[in-house]
GROMACS .gro file of C-alpha atoms in nm:
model
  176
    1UNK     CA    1  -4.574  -8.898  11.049
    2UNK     CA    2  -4.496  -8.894  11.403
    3UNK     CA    3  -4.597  -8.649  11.621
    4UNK     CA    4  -4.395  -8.388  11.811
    5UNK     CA    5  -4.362  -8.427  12.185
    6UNK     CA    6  -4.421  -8.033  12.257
    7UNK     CA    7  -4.276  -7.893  12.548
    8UNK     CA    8  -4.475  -7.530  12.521
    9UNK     CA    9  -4.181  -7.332  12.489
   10UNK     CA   10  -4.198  -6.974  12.389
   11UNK     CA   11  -3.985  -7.061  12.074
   12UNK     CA   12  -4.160  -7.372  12.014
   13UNK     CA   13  -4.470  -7.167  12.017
   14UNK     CA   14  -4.345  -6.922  11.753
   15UNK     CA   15  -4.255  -7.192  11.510
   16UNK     CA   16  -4.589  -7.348  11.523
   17UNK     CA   17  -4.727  -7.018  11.501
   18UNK     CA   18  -4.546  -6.919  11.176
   19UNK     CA   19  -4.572  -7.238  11.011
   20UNK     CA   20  -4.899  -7.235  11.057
   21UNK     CA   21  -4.955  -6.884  10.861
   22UNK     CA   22  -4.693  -7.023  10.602
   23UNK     CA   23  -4.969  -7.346  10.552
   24UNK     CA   24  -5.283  -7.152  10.584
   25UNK     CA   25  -5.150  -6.899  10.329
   26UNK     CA   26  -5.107  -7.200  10.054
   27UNK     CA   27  -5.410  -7.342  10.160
   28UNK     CA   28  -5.579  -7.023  10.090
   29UNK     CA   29  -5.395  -6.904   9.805
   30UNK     CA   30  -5.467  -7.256   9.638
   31UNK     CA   31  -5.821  -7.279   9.716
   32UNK     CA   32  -5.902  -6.936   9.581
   33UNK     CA   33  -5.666  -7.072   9.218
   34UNK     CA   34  -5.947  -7.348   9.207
   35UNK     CA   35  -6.277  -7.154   9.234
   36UNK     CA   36  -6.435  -6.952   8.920
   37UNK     CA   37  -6.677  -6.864   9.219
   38UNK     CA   38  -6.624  -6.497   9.282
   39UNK     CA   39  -6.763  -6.497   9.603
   40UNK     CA   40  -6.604  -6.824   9.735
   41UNK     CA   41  -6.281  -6.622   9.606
   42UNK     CA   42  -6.357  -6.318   9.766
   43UNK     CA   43  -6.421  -6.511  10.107
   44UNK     CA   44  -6.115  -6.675  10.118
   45UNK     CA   45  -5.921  -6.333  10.032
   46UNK     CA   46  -6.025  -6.226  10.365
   47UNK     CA   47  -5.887  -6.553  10.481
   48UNK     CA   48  -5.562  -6.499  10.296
   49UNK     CA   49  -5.570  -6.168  10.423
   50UNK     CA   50  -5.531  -6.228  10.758
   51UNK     CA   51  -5.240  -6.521  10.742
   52UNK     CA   52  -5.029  -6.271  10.531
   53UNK     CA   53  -5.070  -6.002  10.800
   54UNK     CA   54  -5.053  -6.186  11.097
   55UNK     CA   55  -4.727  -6.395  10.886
   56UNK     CA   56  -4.575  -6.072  10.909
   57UNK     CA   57  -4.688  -5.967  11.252
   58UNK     CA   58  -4.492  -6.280  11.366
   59UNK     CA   59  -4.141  -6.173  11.225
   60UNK     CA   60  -4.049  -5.947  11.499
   61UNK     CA   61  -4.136  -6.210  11.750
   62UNK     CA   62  -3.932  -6.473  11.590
   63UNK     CA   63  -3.618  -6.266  11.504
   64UNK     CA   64  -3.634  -6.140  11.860
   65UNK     CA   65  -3.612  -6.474  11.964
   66UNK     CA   66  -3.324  -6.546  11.793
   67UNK     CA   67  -3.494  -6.743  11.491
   68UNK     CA   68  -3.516  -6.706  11.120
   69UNK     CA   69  -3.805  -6.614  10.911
   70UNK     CA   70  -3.782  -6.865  10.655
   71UNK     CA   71  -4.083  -6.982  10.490
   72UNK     CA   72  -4.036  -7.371  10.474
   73UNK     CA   73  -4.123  -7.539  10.141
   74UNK     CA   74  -4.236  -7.854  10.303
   75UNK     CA   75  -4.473  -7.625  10.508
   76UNK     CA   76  -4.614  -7.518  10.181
   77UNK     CA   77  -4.654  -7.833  10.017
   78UNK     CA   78  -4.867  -7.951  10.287
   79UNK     CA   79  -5.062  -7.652  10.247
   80UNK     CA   80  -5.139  -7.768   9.889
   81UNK     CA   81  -5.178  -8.069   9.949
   82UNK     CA   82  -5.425  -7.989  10.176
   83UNK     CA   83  -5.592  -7.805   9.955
   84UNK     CA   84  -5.620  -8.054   9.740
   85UNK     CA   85  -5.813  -8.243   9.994
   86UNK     CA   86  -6.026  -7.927  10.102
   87UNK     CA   87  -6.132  -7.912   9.697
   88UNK     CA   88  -6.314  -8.205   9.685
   89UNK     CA   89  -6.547  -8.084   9.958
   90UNK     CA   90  -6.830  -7.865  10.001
   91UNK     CA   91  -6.782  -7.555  10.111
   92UNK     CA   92  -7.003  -7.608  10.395
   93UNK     CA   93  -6.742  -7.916  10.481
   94UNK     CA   94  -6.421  -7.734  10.443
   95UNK     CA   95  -6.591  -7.507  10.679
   96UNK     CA   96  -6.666  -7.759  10.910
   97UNK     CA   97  -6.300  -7.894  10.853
   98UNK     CA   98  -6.140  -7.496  10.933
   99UNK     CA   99  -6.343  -7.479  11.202
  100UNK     CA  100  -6.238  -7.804  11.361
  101UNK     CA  101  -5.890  -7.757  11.309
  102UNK     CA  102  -5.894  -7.418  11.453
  103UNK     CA  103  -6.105  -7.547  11.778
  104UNK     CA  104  -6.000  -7.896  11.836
  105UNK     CA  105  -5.620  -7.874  11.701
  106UNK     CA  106  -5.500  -7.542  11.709
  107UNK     CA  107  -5.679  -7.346  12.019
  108UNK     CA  108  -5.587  -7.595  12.272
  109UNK     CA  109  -5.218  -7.548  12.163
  110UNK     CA  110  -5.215  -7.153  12.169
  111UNK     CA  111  -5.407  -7.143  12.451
  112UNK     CA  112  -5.157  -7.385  12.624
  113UNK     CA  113  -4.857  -7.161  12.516
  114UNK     CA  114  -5.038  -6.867  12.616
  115UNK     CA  115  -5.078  -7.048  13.003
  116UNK     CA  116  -4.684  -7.135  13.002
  117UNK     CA  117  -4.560  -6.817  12.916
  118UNK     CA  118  -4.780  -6.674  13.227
  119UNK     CA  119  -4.660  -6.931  13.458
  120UNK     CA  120  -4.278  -6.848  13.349
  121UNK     CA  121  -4.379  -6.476  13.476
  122UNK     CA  122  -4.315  -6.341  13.121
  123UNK     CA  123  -4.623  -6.172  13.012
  124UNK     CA  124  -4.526  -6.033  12.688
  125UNK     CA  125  -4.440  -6.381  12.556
  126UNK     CA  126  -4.811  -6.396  12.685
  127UNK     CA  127  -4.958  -6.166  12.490
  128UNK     CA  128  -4.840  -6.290  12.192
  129UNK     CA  129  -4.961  -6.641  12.259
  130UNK     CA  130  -5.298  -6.446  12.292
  131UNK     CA  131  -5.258  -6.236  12.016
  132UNK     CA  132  -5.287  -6.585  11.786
  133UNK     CA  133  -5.527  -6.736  11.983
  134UNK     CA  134  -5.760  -6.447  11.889
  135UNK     CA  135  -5.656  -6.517  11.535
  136UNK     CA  136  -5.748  -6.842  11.551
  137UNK     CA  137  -6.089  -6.743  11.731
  138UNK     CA  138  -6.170  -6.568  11.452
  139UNK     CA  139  -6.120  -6.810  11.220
  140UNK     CA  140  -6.352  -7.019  11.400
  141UNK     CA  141  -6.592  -6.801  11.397
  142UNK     CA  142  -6.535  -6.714  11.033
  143UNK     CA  143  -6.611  -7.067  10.997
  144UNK     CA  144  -6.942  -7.091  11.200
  145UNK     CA  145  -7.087  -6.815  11.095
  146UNK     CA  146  -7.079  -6.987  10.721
  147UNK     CA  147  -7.174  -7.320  10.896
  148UNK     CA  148  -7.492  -7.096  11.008
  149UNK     CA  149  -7.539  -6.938  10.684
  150UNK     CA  150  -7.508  -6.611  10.764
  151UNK     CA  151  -7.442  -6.340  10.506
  152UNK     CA  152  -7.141  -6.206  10.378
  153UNK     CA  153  -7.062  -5.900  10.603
  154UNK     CA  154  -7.115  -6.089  10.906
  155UNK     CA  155  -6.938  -6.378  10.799
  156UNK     CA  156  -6.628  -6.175  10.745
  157UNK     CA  157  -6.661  -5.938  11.027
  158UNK     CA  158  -6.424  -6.153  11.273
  159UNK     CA  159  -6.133  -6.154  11.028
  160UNK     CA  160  -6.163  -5.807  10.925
  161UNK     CA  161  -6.198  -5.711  11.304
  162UNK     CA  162  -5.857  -5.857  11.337
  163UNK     CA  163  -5.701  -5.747  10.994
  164UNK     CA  164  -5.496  -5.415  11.013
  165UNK     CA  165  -5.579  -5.372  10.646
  166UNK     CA  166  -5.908  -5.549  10.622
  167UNK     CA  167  -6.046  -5.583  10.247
  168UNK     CA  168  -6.371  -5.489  10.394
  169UNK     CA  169  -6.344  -5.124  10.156
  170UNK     CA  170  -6.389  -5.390   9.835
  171UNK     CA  171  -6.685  -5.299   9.678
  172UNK     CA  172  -6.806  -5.624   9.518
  173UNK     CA  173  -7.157  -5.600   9.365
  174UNK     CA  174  -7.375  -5.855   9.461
  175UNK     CA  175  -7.240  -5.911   9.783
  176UNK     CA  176  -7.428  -5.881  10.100
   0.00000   0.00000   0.00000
């Protein structure tokens, strides 16, 4: 597949952005489909959680801009598809591979948009740039904390930080 020449464009941003809560969203939804493991299950809810939301979040932004809010099914489909790829590793790999993706891939991107928007003197375009950085960011750190083995509640800390309506009241026995 050849690779988009990306001019960091507000717009340009957005439709990364959203595409990229349309594919984490499958890739979440599809990974918690393949695990009996409640735990595993309940750790990529609070994934899932936080694409949905921040999916949402997004629509004003894009229909602002002049843009539709369609979910694309290719977008999708590469979500399970990676999925498919994510299920044949470890969980402390698909960590590894989240939290790669999220630092080496995505940041650099957001954090780019983030830059253009401020040098085209329109902060608000800014500070939604920033807004999925920090989603991103907390990912990352979703993903690192795991990679550390650290327990539960301070795993998912980051995401429900940024959730508006975090899971974190799901009493799950065992967990902790």
């Amino acid at each position: 597949m050849e690779e988009k020449v990306r001019t960091y464009e507000y717009r340009e941003g957005l439709e990364m952005f959203y595409n990229g809560e349309v594919l984490g969203e499958a890739v979440y939804s599809a990974l918690i489909a393949s695990t009996e493991d409640l735990t595993i299950q309940l750790k990529l809810s609070y994934l899932l959680q936080l694409e949905t939301e921040t999916k949402a979040w997004l629509r004003r932004y894009l229909l602002a801009a002049g843009m539709n809010v369609v979910e694309p099914d290719d977008i999708r489909t590469m979500g399970a598809s990676l999925a498919a790829t994510m299920n044949a590793m470890s969980w402390k790999e698909g960590m590894q591979a989240i939290y790669t993706i999220a630092t080496d891939d995505l940041l650099p991107h957001y954090r780019r948009y983030a830059d253009e928007s401020r040098l085209r003197g329109r902060p608000d375009e800014a500070a939604v740039c920033d807004h999925m950085v920090e989603h991103e960011e907390a990912q990352a750190e979703f993903a690192r904390r795991e990679l550390d083995g650290k327990d539960f509640a301070y795993s998912v800390e980051p995401l429900t930080r940024h959730s508006k309506y975090p899971l974190e009241a799901l009493a799950v026995t065992g967990m902790g």
